[in-house]
Amino acid sequence: MNPAPISRRRALGLGGLGAAAVAAGATGWLGGFSGTGTGRLRPPVGEPLRDPAVLASRGGRLAVELTAAPGARLGGQDTAALGYNGSAPGPTLRVRPGDELAVRLTNQLDQPTNLHTHGLRVSPQAHSDNPFVRVDPGTSFDYLYRIPPDHPTGTFWYHPHHHGMVADQIFGGLAGALLVAPPGPDLSVVEDRVLLITDTTLDGDGELVEVSAMDRAMGRQGELVLVNGQHQPIIPAAPGATQRWRIINGCVSRVLPIRLDEHDLIQVAQDGTFLTAPATKDRVLLAPGNRADVIVRPTGTGRYPLLAEAADRGGMDGMMGGGTTASGPVTLATLVTEGLSVTSPALPATLPVETVAAGPVTGRRQITFQMGMSGMSGSGMDGMAFTIDGRTFDPARDDQTTTLGAVEEWTVTNPSPLAHPFHLHVWSFMVLARSDGAPLVGVPQDVVLVPARGWVRIRIPFTTYSGRSVYHCHILDHEDAGMMATINVRN
Ligand code: CU
Ligand code: CU
Ligand code: CU
């Protein structure tokens, strides 16, 4: 445990002087709290963006210990937030194709946890990316992931996946970046940064705030949106000097339409896979779990906010009192460009896109996300049921069974009034068509937002690994409430 940070933090909240006065005087941490009386922790803004600590493989192997515990440093301060090795987010794990990644996960929480390597093309079995593993409080588990030599190089992430507690633990601060990188650069840029975006709500004492049943039903949205655990940091840049931003949407439920003031975002990768060619965009939409690697070429000198624009995942149309999921706009960070102009390497016209198994479609399925008043099979929070094909999650049941080598087309339908992000572990998929006509990414991805009262059609090659795993809604409150199902790929 980390008794020292916790007791230091607790000491700040003791009586006599108000917590805000003491903390603000001691750390400068609660300026927003003391000024506005919102009772919310507001870390300082405008600090230079820090990269999380990087743990990189050597000689074909990376062996790390990750300890999940409360009392994390967050935004440079002690809080009751959860962290890996005392920090939220946890360290960035950096491996190469062909490496072995060994993680000893130690649980110092008061509830079970485990680890999911989101997007990695690794086995779902045994000690690999197995979502059925349960690591009880006070125990450790040794994961061993074999990264295949042909694994795409790109941006992935890790987070807990113990059913029923995923949203709380990620909201608490448990997440980290996981990069698969070649020995040399796979793209020549001047700066290469991780921007892991998370949200949470902490009270003035740095304690996590209770989340209401309504917020869980709609998908909670934290009041504090952080980049690498920092509140609205600045990203320093020189004019002309290209930066690769590996943007990870690690929020529990927020959809992030990301835009950089007065700049295009040149997207080069989605969900850890290079696009066929750089795509110039004025905004990039990331559902929870999605990643986008974008190139920013700063022009001129000045301050340019990086924004998550207003987003709406839908509403409840009278159910639950007609709650809405609207959010934003939110300032994530500010690009600050100054100094002499720099010449950057040109971007390549084409990118090293992942080869995808082709072949005839061997099976078709329809999957349906549903939410409604309970009385259906299973029930979620306070009378709401969150199901896939009418059933809540049962880890012992095989919901889909297929065979290794199958190439399937799934139509994921969503008759509900909320958009739900569909995520499948291990086997990445190509989006073939979608009901809203939004542009297709064109390369494999692992999360796709299924529009409210709409559908997406995807092609999944089950050609890499056999074993059991899961697919689910990546609004993690919904997943915890049962909107998850199993797939068994037989040998
Ligand atoms: Cu995930
Ligand atoms: Cu959902
Ligand atoms: Cu998952």
Tab-separated table of C-alpha atoms and ligand atoms in Angstrom:
chain	number	residue	atom	x	y	z
A	1	MET	CA	0.000	0.000	0.000
A	2	ASN	CA	0.951	3.632	-0.030
A	3	PRO	CA	0.143	4.672	3.518
A	4	ALA	CA	2.246	7.817	3.398
A	5	PRO	CA	0.472	9.509	0.487
A	6	ILE	CA	-2.959	8.627	1.888
A	7	SER	CA	-2.227	9.895	5.355
A	8	ARG	CA	-0.695	13.076	3.959
A	9	ARG	CA	-3.776	13.633	1.883
A	10	ARG	CA	-6.124	12.802	4.736
A	11	ALA	CA	-4.238	15.216	6.958
A	12	LEU	CA	-5.141	18.001	4.548
A	13	GLY	CA	-8.804	17.348	5.122
A	14	LEU	CA	-8.726	17.533	8.917
A	15	GLY	CA	-10.844	20.079	10.782
A	16	GLY	CA	-10.010	23.446	12.218
A	17	LEU	CA	-9.027	25.259	9.088
A	18	GLY	CA	-11.129	24.453	6.054
A	19	ALA	CA	-9.685	21.746	3.875
A	20	ALA	CA	-9.571	24.097	0.942
A	21	ALA	CA	-7.596	26.747	2.760
A	22	VAL	CA	-5.091	24.255	4.101
A	23	ALA	CA	-4.695	22.432	0.825
A	24	ALA	CA	-4.512	25.547	-1.279
A	25	GLY	CA	-1.913	26.989	1.027
A	26	ALA	CA	0.060	23.766	1.138
A	27	THR	CA	-0.089	22.769	-2.475
A	28	GLY	CA	-1.852	25.326	-4.630
A	29	TRP	CA	-4.096	22.446	-5.609
A	30	LEU	CA	-7.588	23.565	-4.718
A	31	GLY	CA	-7.775	27.001	-6.272
A	32	GLY	CA	-10.935	26.181	-8.202
A	33	PHE	CA	-12.491	24.565	-5.171
A	34	SER	CA	-11.917	27.410	-2.790
A	35	GLY	CA	-12.948	29.970	-5.396
A	36	THR	CA	-16.142	28.405	-6.668
A	37	GLY	CA	-17.363	26.351	-3.745
A	38	THR	CA	-18.209	23.421	-5.973
A	39	GLY	CA	-16.681	20.952	-3.534
A	40	ARG	CA	-14.671	19.465	-6.354
A	41	LEU	CA	-10.960	18.931	-6.728
A	42	ARG	CA	-9.497	21.052	-9.500
A	43	PRO	CA	-5.844	20.344	-10.250
A	44	PRO	CA	-3.798	23.272	-11.557
A	45	VAL	CA	-4.063	23.989	-15.270
A	46	GLY	CA	-1.382	25.058	-17.723
A	47	GLU	CA	1.474	22.808	-16.676
A	48	PRO	CA	3.591	21.336	-19.464
A	49	LEU	CA	2.265	17.943	-20.582
A	50	ARG	CA	4.262	15.093	-19.109
A	51	ASP	CA	4.583	11.707	-20.700
A	52	PRO	CA	3.739	8.897	-18.279
A	53	ALA	CA	6.861	6.936	-17.267
A	54	VAL	CA	7.869	4.539	-20.047
A	55	LEU	CA	8.787	0.920	-19.348
A	56	ALA	CA	10.356	-0.450	-22.543
A	57	SER	CA	11.315	-3.979	-23.522
A	58	ARG	CA	14.928	-5.035	-23.976
A	59	GLY	CA	16.209	-8.141	-25.660
A	60	GLY	CA	12.735	-9.299	-26.655
A	61	ARG	CA	11.133	-9.091	-23.212
A	62	LEU	CA	9.449	-6.625	-20.904
A	63	ALA	CA	8.790	-7.779	-17.342
A	64	VAL	CA	6.912	-5.299	-15.156
A	65	GLU	CA	5.080	-5.239	-11.881
A	66	LEU	CA	1.844	-3.274	-11.776
A	67	THR	CA	0.329	-2.689	-8.358
A	68	ALA	CA	-3.235	-1.394	-8.348
A	69	ALA	CA	-3.924	0.623	-5.200
A	70	PRO	CA	-5.726	3.711	-3.940
A	71	GLY	CA	-3.804	6.818	-2.989
A	72	ALA	CA	-2.506	7.674	-6.461
A	73	ARG	CA	-0.607	10.742	-7.421
A	74	LEU	CA	-2.907	12.492	-9.850
A	75	GLY	CA	-1.929	15.716	-11.526
A	76	GLY	CA	1.141	15.794	-9.300
A	77	GLN	CA	-0.833	15.542	-6.044
A	78	ASP	CA	-1.925	12.854	-3.585
A	79	THR	CA	-5.568	11.790	-3.836
A	80	ALA	CA	-7.763	8.797	-3.132
A	81	ALA	CA	-7.757	8.061	-6.870
A	82	LEU	CA	-6.641	4.591	-7.918
A	83	GLY	CA	-3.352	4.107	-9.680
A	84	TYR	CA	-0.861	1.608	-10.986
A	85	ASN	CA	2.418	1.896	-9.099
A	86	GLY	CA	1.070	5.017	-7.423
A	87	SER	CA	0.235	6.981	-10.538
A	88	ALA	CA	-2.854	7.648	-12.634
A	89	PRO	CA	-2.499	6.863	-15.447
A	90	GLY	CA	-0.036	4.036	-14.948
A	91	PRO	CA	3.264	3.695	-16.787
A	92	THR	CA	3.364	3.400	-20.562
A	93	LEU	CA	4.372	-0.133	-21.560
A	94	ARG	CA	6.417	-0.197	-24.751
A	95	VAL	CA	7.061	-3.464	-26.574
A	96	ARG	CA	8.124	-4.568	-30.044
A	97	PRO	CA	6.449	-7.055	-32.358
A	98	GLY	CA	7.657	-10.538	-31.392
A	99	ASP	CA	8.301	-9.604	-27.749
A	100	GLU	CA	7.108	-11.254	-24.575
A	101	LEU	CA	5.307	-9.016	-22.107
A	102	ALA	CA	5.226	-10.354	-18.545
A	103	VAL	CA	3.079	-8.431	-16.058
A	104	ARG	CA	2.805	-9.295	-12.391
A	105	LEU	CA	-0.443	-7.612	-11.367
A	106	THR	CA	-0.770	-7.085	-7.624
A	107	ASN	CA	-4.154	-6.111	-6.239
A	108	GLN	CA	-4.095	-3.732	-3.292
A	109	LEU	CA	-7.660	-2.574	-3.879
A	110	ASP	CA	-10.520	-3.671	-1.637
A	111	GLN	CA	-12.239	-5.473	-4.526
A	112	PRO	CA	-11.235	-7.909	-7.305
A	113	THR	CA	-9.524	-6.666	-10.444
A	114	ASN	CA	-7.661	-8.015	-13.482
A	115	LEU	CA	-6.016	-6.701	-16.646
A	116	HIS	CA	-7.121	-6.298	-20.259
A	117	THR	CA	-4.672	-5.416	-23.015
A	118	HIS	CA	-7.173	-3.477	-25.118
A	119	GLY	CA	-6.656	-4.046	-28.845
A	120	LEU	CA	-3.644	-6.379	-28.635
A	121	ARG	CA	-3.709	-9.305	-31.042
A	122	VAL	CA	-2.718	-11.861	-28.413
A	123	SER	CA	-4.222	-15.111	-27.162
A	124	PRO	CA	-7.344	-14.816	-24.971
A	125	GLN	CA	-6.412	-17.972	-23.088
A	126	ALA	CA	-4.762	-18.865	-19.777
A	127	HIS	CA	-2.448	-16.097	-18.514
A	128	SER	CA	-2.740	-13.982	-21.677
A	129	ASP	CA	-5.575	-11.484	-22.431
A	130	ASN	CA	-8.086	-13.539	-20.472
A	131	PRO	CA	-11.037	-11.446	-19.225
A	132	PHE	CA	-12.238	-14.258	-16.937
A	133	VAL	CA	-9.201	-14.052	-14.665
A	134	ARG	CA	-10.025	-12.761	-11.187
A	135	VAL	CA	-7.297	-11.265	-9.024
A	136	ASP	CA	-8.582	-10.970	-5.472
A	137	PRO	CA	-7.526	-8.266	-3.011
A	138	GLY	CA	-4.126	-8.979	-1.530
A	139	THR	CA	-3.111	-11.386	-4.296
A	140	SER	CA	-1.000	-11.253	-7.455
A	141	PHE	CA	-1.367	-12.782	-10.899
A	142	ASP	CA	1.350	-13.334	-13.500
A	143	TYR	CA	0.246	-12.448	-17.024
A	144	LEU	CA	2.326	-13.466	-20.010
A	145	TYR	CA	1.485	-11.967	-23.403
A	146	ARG	CA	3.246	-13.168	-26.553
A	147	ILE	CA	3.148	-10.337	-29.082
A	148	PRO	CA	3.214	-11.930	-32.540
A	149	PRO	CA	6.050	-10.859	-34.898
A	150	ASP	CA	3.501	-9.496	-37.399
A	151	HIS	CA	1.617	-7.440	-34.787
A	152	PRO	CA	0.790	-3.938	-36.068
A	153	THR	CA	2.852	-1.170	-34.516
A	154	GLY	CA	0.686	1.430	-32.862
A	155	THR	CA	-1.244	2.670	-29.869
A	156	PHE	CA	-3.070	0.344	-27.483
A	157	TRP	CA	-3.940	0.559	-23.810
A	158	TYR	CA	-4.491	-1.506	-20.698
A	159	HIS	CA	-7.194	-1.305	-18.055
A	160	PRO	CA	-9.044	-3.498	-15.523
A	161	HIS	CA	-11.781	-5.800	-16.773
A	162	HIS	CA	-13.327	-7.518	-13.766
A	163	HIS	CA	-17.037	-7.623	-14.622
A	164	GLY	CA	-19.144	-5.354	-12.418
A	165	MET	CA	-16.257	-3.111	-11.361
A	166	VAL	CA	-14.699	-1.948	-14.616
A	167	ALA	CA	-16.297	1.497	-14.755
A	168	ASP	CA	-15.499	2.320	-11.130
A	169	GLN	CA	-11.895	1.215	-11.452
A	170	ILE	CA	-11.168	3.092	-14.679
A	171	PHE	CA	-13.033	6.148	-13.372
A	172	GLY	CA	-10.850	5.754	-10.283
A	173	GLY	CA	-7.734	6.125	-12.416
A	174	LEU	CA	-6.662	2.634	-13.510
A	175	ALA	CA	-5.504	2.821	-17.131
A	176	GLY	CA	-2.258	3.060	-19.034
A	177	ALA	CA	-0.911	3.284	-22.560
A	178	LEU	CA	0.536	0.216	-24.260
A	179	LEU	CA	2.605	0.906	-27.357
A	180	VAL	CA	3.786	-1.617	-29.886
A	181	ALA	CA	6.713	0.069	-31.580
A	182	PRO	CA	9.321	-1.148	-34.048
A	183	PRO	CA	13.066	-0.909	-33.260
A	184	GLY	CA	13.315	2.338	-35.245
A	185	PRO	CA	10.625	4.991	-35.741
A	186	ASP	CA	7.698	3.840	-37.863
A	187	LEU	CA	6.956	7.445	-38.723
A	188	SER	CA	9.426	10.344	-38.661
A	189	VAL	CA	8.207	13.195	-36.475
A	190	VAL	CA	9.884	15.726	-34.200
A	191	GLU	CA	7.835	14.811	-31.099
A	192	ASP	CA	5.997	11.588	-30.295
A	193	ARG	CA	3.544	11.900	-27.387
A	194	VAL	CA	0.891	9.869	-25.620
A	195	LEU	CA	-2.343	11.746	-24.806
A	196	LEU	CA	-4.319	9.368	-22.589
A	197	ILE	CA	-7.647	11.063	-21.914
A	198	THR	CA	-9.607	10.004	-18.839
A	199	ASP	CA	-12.370	11.535	-16.769
A	200	THR	CA	-13.230	11.336	-13.115
A	201	THR	CA	-14.882	13.304	-10.327
A	202	LEU	CA	-13.062	13.910	-7.038
A	203	ASP	CA	-14.416	15.903	-4.138
A	204	GLY	CA	-12.547	18.679	-2.370
A	205	ASP	CA	-10.778	16.114	-0.182
A	206	GLY	CA	-9.582	14.139	-3.200
A	207	GLU	CA	-12.093	11.337	-2.618
A	208	LEU	CA	-13.928	9.731	-5.529
A	209	VAL	CA	-17.505	10.979	-5.762
A	210	GLU	CA	-20.417	8.523	-5.670
A	211	VAL	CA	-22.016	7.941	-9.043
A	212	SER	CA	-25.810	7.937	-9.181
A	213	ALA	CA	-27.932	5.190	-10.706
A	214	MET	CA	-29.035	7.672	-13.367
A	215	ASP	CA	-25.432	8.502	-14.274
A	216	ARG	CA	-24.625	4.803	-14.548
A	217	ALA	CA	-27.635	4.208	-16.769
A	218	MET	CA	-26.697	7.048	-19.085
A	219	GLY	CA	-22.978	6.287	-18.822
A	220	ARG	CA	-21.173	8.461	-16.286
A	221	GLN	CA	-19.185	11.482	-17.389
A	222	GLY	CA	-16.569	12.783	-14.970
A	223	GLU	CA	-16.435	16.504	-14.238
A	224	LEU	CA	-12.653	16.471	-14.560
A	225	VAL	CA	-11.306	15.547	-17.987
A	226	LEU	CA	-7.589	14.806	-17.795
A	227	VAL	CA	-4.748	14.238	-20.250
A	228	ASN	CA	-2.068	11.933	-18.822
A	229	GLY	CA	-3.630	12.711	-15.439
A	230	GLN	CA	-3.131	16.459	-15.928
A	231	HIS	CA	-5.800	19.138	-16.068
A	232	GLN	CA	-5.642	21.210	-19.267
A	233	PRO	CA	-1.852	20.980	-19.685
A	234	ILE	CA	0.040	22.908	-22.321
A	235	ILE	CA	1.792	21.133	-25.156
A	236	PRO	CA	4.878	23.121	-26.156
A	237	ALA	CA	5.821	23.153	-29.829
A	238	ALA	CA	7.977	24.932	-32.355
A	239	PRO	CA	6.317	26.190	-35.543
A	240	GLY	CA	6.602	23.571	-38.270
A	241	ALA	CA	7.839	20.826	-35.935
A	242	THR	CA	5.575	17.823	-36.440
A	243	GLN	CA	4.144	16.051	-33.416
A	244	ARG	CA	2.572	12.604	-33.341
A	245	TRP	CA	-0.182	12.507	-30.752
A	246	ARG	CA	-1.311	9.050	-29.739
A	247	ILE	CA	-4.756	9.998	-28.454
A	248	ILE	CA	-6.482	7.359	-26.333
A	249	ASN	CA	-10.088	7.757	-25.218
A	250	GLY	CA	-9.850	6.161	-21.776
A	251	CYS	CA	-13.080	7.745	-20.531
A	252	VAL	CA	-15.740	5.434	-19.125
A	253	SER	CA	-18.538	6.813	-21.331
A	254	ARG	CA	-17.551	10.066	-23.009
A	255	VAL	CA	-17.519	10.308	-26.775
A	256	LEU	CA	-14.766	12.734	-27.804
A	257	PRO	CA	-15.083	14.718	-31.050
A	258	ILE	CA	-11.535	16.112	-30.978
A	259	ARG	CA	-10.501	19.320	-32.714
A	260	LEU	CA	-7.405	21.510	-32.535
A	261	ASP	CA	-8.057	25.226	-32.918
A	262	GLU	CA	-6.842	26.581	-36.282
A	263	HIS	CA	-5.144	23.293	-37.175
A	264	ASP	CA	-5.966	20.193	-39.144
A	265	LEU	CA	-5.447	16.822	-37.545
A	266	ILE	CA	-3.678	14.503	-39.956
A	267	GLN	CA	-4.859	11.090	-38.868
A	268	VAL	CA	-2.366	8.294	-39.550
A	269	ALA	CA	-3.761	5.454	-37.436
A	270	GLN	CA	-6.958	4.236	-35.815
A	271	ASP	CA	-7.080	1.721	-32.945
A	272	GLY	CA	-3.392	0.849	-33.333
A	273	THR	CA	-3.511	0.255	-37.075
A	274	PHE	CA	-2.093	2.594	-39.693
A	275	LEU	CA	-4.535	3.987	-42.233
A	276	THR	CA	-3.683	3.294	-45.857
A	277	ALA	CA	-2.711	6.966	-46.278
A	278	PRO	CA	-2.642	10.033	-43.992
A	279	ALA	CA	-6.130	11.580	-43.768
A	280	THR	CA	-6.483	15.311	-43.145
A	281	LYS	CA	-9.441	16.033	-40.850
A	282	ASP	CA	-10.858	18.970	-38.967
A	283	ARG	CA	-12.055	16.640	-36.197
A	284	VAL	CA	-11.528	13.064	-35.111
A	285	LEU	CA	-14.318	11.221	-33.303
A	286	LEU	CA	-13.254	8.781	-30.573
A	287	ALA	CA	-15.742	6.532	-28.787
A	288	PRO	CA	-14.657	5.162	-25.394
A	289	GLY	CA	-11.787	2.755	-26.018
A	290	ASN	CA	-10.881	4.144	-29.477
A	291	ARG	CA	-7.445	5.515	-30.288
A	292	ALA	CA	-6.320	7.851	-33.057
A	293	ASP	CA	-2.734	8.677	-33.924
A	294	VAL	CA	-2.681	12.132	-35.469
A	295	ILE	CA	0.086	14.323	-36.822
A	296	VAL	CA	-0.032	17.965	-35.846
A	297	ARG	CA	2.024	20.457	-37.804
A	298	PRO	CA	1.975	23.654	-35.715
A	299	THR	CA	1.575	26.779	-37.783
A	300	GLY	CA	2.427	30.277	-36.653
A	301	THR	CA	2.937	31.084	-33.005
A	302	GLY	CA	0.214	31.270	-30.404
A	303	ARG	CA	-2.047	29.278	-28.132
A	304	TYR	CA	-4.416	26.782	-29.698
A	305	PRO	CA	-6.904	24.866	-27.537
A	306	LEU	CA	-7.305	21.148	-28.101
A	307	LEU	CA	-11.024	20.595	-27.619
A	308	ALA	CA	-13.463	17.796	-27.132
A	309	GLU	CA	-16.442	19.375	-28.846
A	310	ALA	CA	-20.009	19.005	-27.676
A	311	ALA	CA	-21.207	15.445	-28.087
A	312	ASP	CA	-24.495	13.681	-27.564
A	313	ARG	CA	-24.795	9.896	-27.400
A	314	GLY	CA	-28.585	10.124	-27.358
A	315	GLY	CA	-31.253	10.464	-24.708
A	316	MET	CA	-33.760	8.370	-22.871
A	317	ASP	CA	-36.977	9.685	-24.344
A	318	GLY	CA	-38.904	9.801	-21.126
A	319	MET	CA	-37.289	6.750	-19.547
A	320	MET	CA	-35.364	7.474	-16.352
A	321	GLY	CA	-36.803	10.967	-16.328
A	322	GLY	CA	-35.508	11.727	-19.817
A	323	GLY	CA	-31.788	11.971	-18.989
A	324	THR	CA	-29.368	13.032	-21.656
A	325	THR	CA	-25.797	12.166	-22.490
A	326	ALA	CA	-24.865	15.571	-23.864
A	327	SER	CA	-21.403	16.794	-22.919
A	328	GLY	CA	-18.825	19.414	-23.749
A	329	PRO	CA	-17.256	21.315	-25.166
A	330	VAL	CA	-14.239	20.629	-22.959
A	331	THR	CA	-10.724	22.010	-23.240
A	332	LEU	CA	-8.353	19.050	-23.093
A	333	ALA	CA	-5.028	20.856	-23.495
A	334	THR	CA	-3.504	23.889	-25.206
A	335	LEU	CA	-0.895	23.758	-27.939
A	336	VAL	CA	1.561	26.585	-27.307
A	337	THR	CA	3.717	27.350	-30.325
A	338	GLU	CA	6.699	29.631	-30.016
A	339	GLY	CA	10.276	30.067	-31.176
A	340	LEU	CA	11.951	29.629	-34.514
A	341	SER	CA	10.386	27.694	-37.313
A	342	VAL	CA	11.567	24.106	-37.740
A	343	THR	CA	11.663	21.953	-40.856
A	344	SER	CA	10.134	18.542	-40.315
A	345	PRO	CA	10.431	15.312	-42.240
A	346	ALA	CA	7.678	14.939	-44.826
A	347	LEU	CA	4.923	12.454	-44.109
A	348	PRO	CA	4.968	9.375	-46.327
A	349	ALA	CA	2.226	9.177	-48.960
A	350	THR	CA	1.354	5.653	-47.890
A	351	LEU	CA	1.559	3.927	-44.509
A	352	PRO	CA	2.462	0.360	-43.452
A	353	VAL	CA	-1.118	-0.838	-43.143
A	354	GLU	CA	-1.856	-4.184	-41.464
A	355	THR	CA	-2.597	-7.079	-43.794
A	356	VAL	CA	-6.021	-8.491	-43.143
A	357	ALA	CA	-6.994	-12.099	-43.724
A	358	ALA	CA	-9.354	-12.272	-46.687
A	359	GLY	CA	-11.376	-15.235	-47.891
A	360	PRO	CA	-15.040	-16.057	-48.227
A	361	VAL	CA	-17.441	-15.194	-45.432
A	362	THR	CA	-18.180	-18.409	-43.558
A	363	GLY	CA	-20.918	-17.173	-41.262
A	364	ARG	CA	-23.262	-14.291	-40.557
A	365	ARG	CA	-24.735	-13.254	-37.236
A	366	GLN	CA	-26.868	-10.491	-35.842
A	367	ILE	CA	-26.070	-9.050	-32.421
A	368	THR	CA	-28.503	-6.708	-30.684
A	369	PHE	CA	-27.733	-4.186	-27.963
A	370	GLN	CA	-30.800	-3.605	-25.841
A	371	MET	CA	-31.742	-1.482	-22.898
A	372	GLY	CA	-35.100	-1.189	-21.308
A	373	MET	CA	-37.079	-1.394	-18.144
A	374	SER	CA	-36.255	-4.566	-16.234
A	375	GLY	CA	-38.621	-7.441	-16.013
A	376	MET	CA	-36.735	-8.616	-19.044
A	377	SER	CA	-34.078	-11.219	-18.283
A	378	GLY	CA	-31.688	-9.720	-15.772
A	379	SER	CA	-31.773	-6.194	-14.506
A	380	GLY	CA	-29.313	-3.364	-14.318
A	381	MET	CA	-29.359	-0.307	-12.115
A	382	ASP	CA	-32.624	0.705	-10.586
A	383	GLY	CA	-34.961	-1.008	-12.948
A	384	MET	CA	-32.945	-0.738	-16.142
A	385	ALA	CA	-31.787	-3.830	-18.015
A	386	PHE	CA	-28.700	-3.735	-20.210
A	387	THR	CA	-28.501	-6.769	-22.454
A	388	ILE	CA	-27.077	-8.239	-25.621
A	389	ASP	CA	-29.627	-10.358	-27.483
A	390	GLY	CA	-31.934	-10.057	-24.500
A	391	ARG	CA	-29.525	-11.578	-21.976
A	392	THR	CA	-27.235	-10.138	-19.339
A	393	PHE	CA	-23.651	-11.353	-19.084
A	394	ASP	CA	-23.003	-14.876	-17.830
A	395	PRO	CA	-19.321	-15.857	-17.940
A	396	ALA	CA	-20.255	-19.566	-17.901
A	397	ARG	CA	-22.432	-19.380	-21.033
A	398	ASP	CA	-21.140	-19.506	-24.629
A	399	ASP	CA	-23.183	-16.903	-26.494
A	400	GLN	CA	-21.450	-17.415	-29.845
A	401	THR	CA	-19.414	-20.395	-30.987
A	402	THR	CA	-17.283	-20.499	-34.088
A	403	THR	CA	-14.140	-22.223	-35.331
A	404	LEU	CA	-10.608	-21.016	-35.839
A	405	GLY	CA	-10.266	-19.863	-39.451
A	406	ALA	CA	-13.835	-18.591	-39.767
A	407	VAL	CA	-14.389	-15.191	-41.395
A	408	GLU	CA	-17.713	-13.791	-40.205
A	409	GLU	CA	-19.940	-10.855	-40.928
A	410	TRP	CA	-21.782	-9.510	-37.914
A	411	THR	CA	-24.537	-6.934	-38.013
A	412	VAL	CA	-24.596	-5.165	-34.666
A	413	THR	CA	-27.984	-3.538	-34.261
A	414	ASN	CA	-29.022	-0.974	-31.711
A	415	PRO	CA	-32.752	-0.265	-31.431
A	416	SER	CA	-32.131	1.762	-28.255
A	417	PRO	CA	-32.143	5.588	-28.033
A	418	LEU	CA	-28.469	5.688	-26.948
A	419	ALA	CA	-25.385	5.070	-29.073
A	420	HIS	CA	-23.351	2.117	-27.761
A	421	PRO	CA	-19.683	1.488	-28.644
A	422	PHE	CA	-19.175	-2.176	-29.651
A	423	HIS	CA	-15.839	-3.719	-28.606
A	424	LEU	CA	-14.517	-7.188	-29.382
A	425	HIS	CA	-11.369	-8.468	-27.693
A	426	VAL	CA	-8.431	-10.090	-29.528
A	427	TRP	CA	-9.961	-10.287	-33.032
A	428	SER	CA	-9.978	-6.889	-34.725
A	429	PHE	CA	-12.634	-6.231	-37.335
A	430	MET	CA	-13.267	-4.178	-40.438
A	431	VAL	CA	-16.355	-1.987	-40.537
A	432	LEU	CA	-18.116	-2.639	-43.853
A	433	ALA	CA	-21.177	-0.408	-43.605
A	434	ARG	CA	-23.124	1.648	-41.103
A	435	SER	CA	-26.664	2.897	-40.933
A	436	ASP	CA	-25.732	6.567	-40.493
A	437	GLY	CA	-23.509	6.668	-43.577
A	438	ALA	CA	-20.553	8.079	-41.610
A	439	PRO	CA	-17.210	7.585	-43.376
A	440	LEU	CA	-15.561	4.200	-42.840
A	441	VAL	CA	-12.063	3.943	-41.372
A	442	GLY	CA	-10.964	1.358	-43.961
A	443	VAL	CA	-8.595	-0.571	-41.669
A	444	PRO	CA	-9.170	-2.985	-38.782
A	445	GLN	CA	-10.425	-1.480	-35.548
A	446	ASP	CA	-11.533	-2.781	-32.169
A	447	VAL	CA	-14.250	-0.314	-31.074
A	448	VAL	CA	-17.030	1.048	-33.272
A	449	LEU	CA	-19.799	3.357	-32.136
A	450	VAL	CA	-23.175	1.873	-33.086
A	451	PRO	CA	-25.597	4.759	-33.681
A	452	ALA	CA	-28.838	5.034	-31.715
A	453	ARG	CA	-31.614	3.214	-33.598
A	454	GLY	CA	-29.040	2.103	-36.119
A	455	TRP	CA	-26.556	-0.623	-36.973
A	456	VAL	CA	-23.036	-1.353	-38.186
A	457	ARG	CA	-21.889	-4.317	-40.256
A	458	ILE	CA	-18.421	-5.666	-39.553
A	459	ARG	CA	-16.192	-8.448	-40.886
A	460	ILE	CA	-14.213	-10.424	-38.313
A	461	PRO	CA	-11.467	-12.862	-39.329
A	462	PHE	CA	-11.216	-15.418	-36.506
A	463	THR	CA	-7.969	-16.576	-38.057
A	464	THR	CA	-5.397	-15.806	-35.369
A	465	TYR	CA	-6.309	-17.390	-32.034
A	466	SER	CA	-8.688	-19.916	-30.580
A	467	GLY	CA	-10.181	-19.509	-27.131
A	468	ARG	CA	-12.993	-17.792	-25.277
A	469	SER	CA	-13.338	-14.070	-24.876
A	470	VAL	CA	-15.932	-11.322	-24.800
A	471	TYR	CA	-17.609	-8.560	-26.782
A	472	HIS	CA	-19.448	-5.742	-25.069
A	473	CYS	CA	-20.538	-2.139	-24.895
A	474	HIS	CA	-17.522	0.051	-24.046
A	475	ILE	CA	-19.728	2.419	-22.040
A	476	LEU	CA	-18.317	0.559	-19.090
A	477	ASP	CA	-21.292	1.219	-16.826
A	478	HIS	CA	-23.368	-0.698	-19.361
A	479	GLU	CA	-20.810	-3.497	-19.550
A	480	ASP	CA	-20.826	-3.778	-15.750
A	481	ALA	CA	-24.632	-3.932	-15.814
A	482	GLY	CA	-24.572	-6.916	-18.161
A	483	MET	CA	-24.176	-5.588	-21.720
A	484	MET	CA	-21.471	-8.149	-22.480
A	485	ALA	CA	-21.420	-11.614	-24.020
A	486	THR	CA	-18.964	-14.423	-24.726
A	487	ILE	CA	-17.544	-15.908	-27.891
A	488	ASN	CA	-15.834	-19.296	-28.035
A	489	VAL	CA	-13.503	-19.816	-30.995
A	490	ARG	CA	-12.879	-23.566	-31.169
A	491	ASN	CA	-9.752	-25.094	-32.583
B	1	CU	CU	-11.139	-1.338	-23.340
B	2	CU	CU	-23.980	0.823	-23.905
B	3	CU	CU	-13.515	-5.638	-22.897
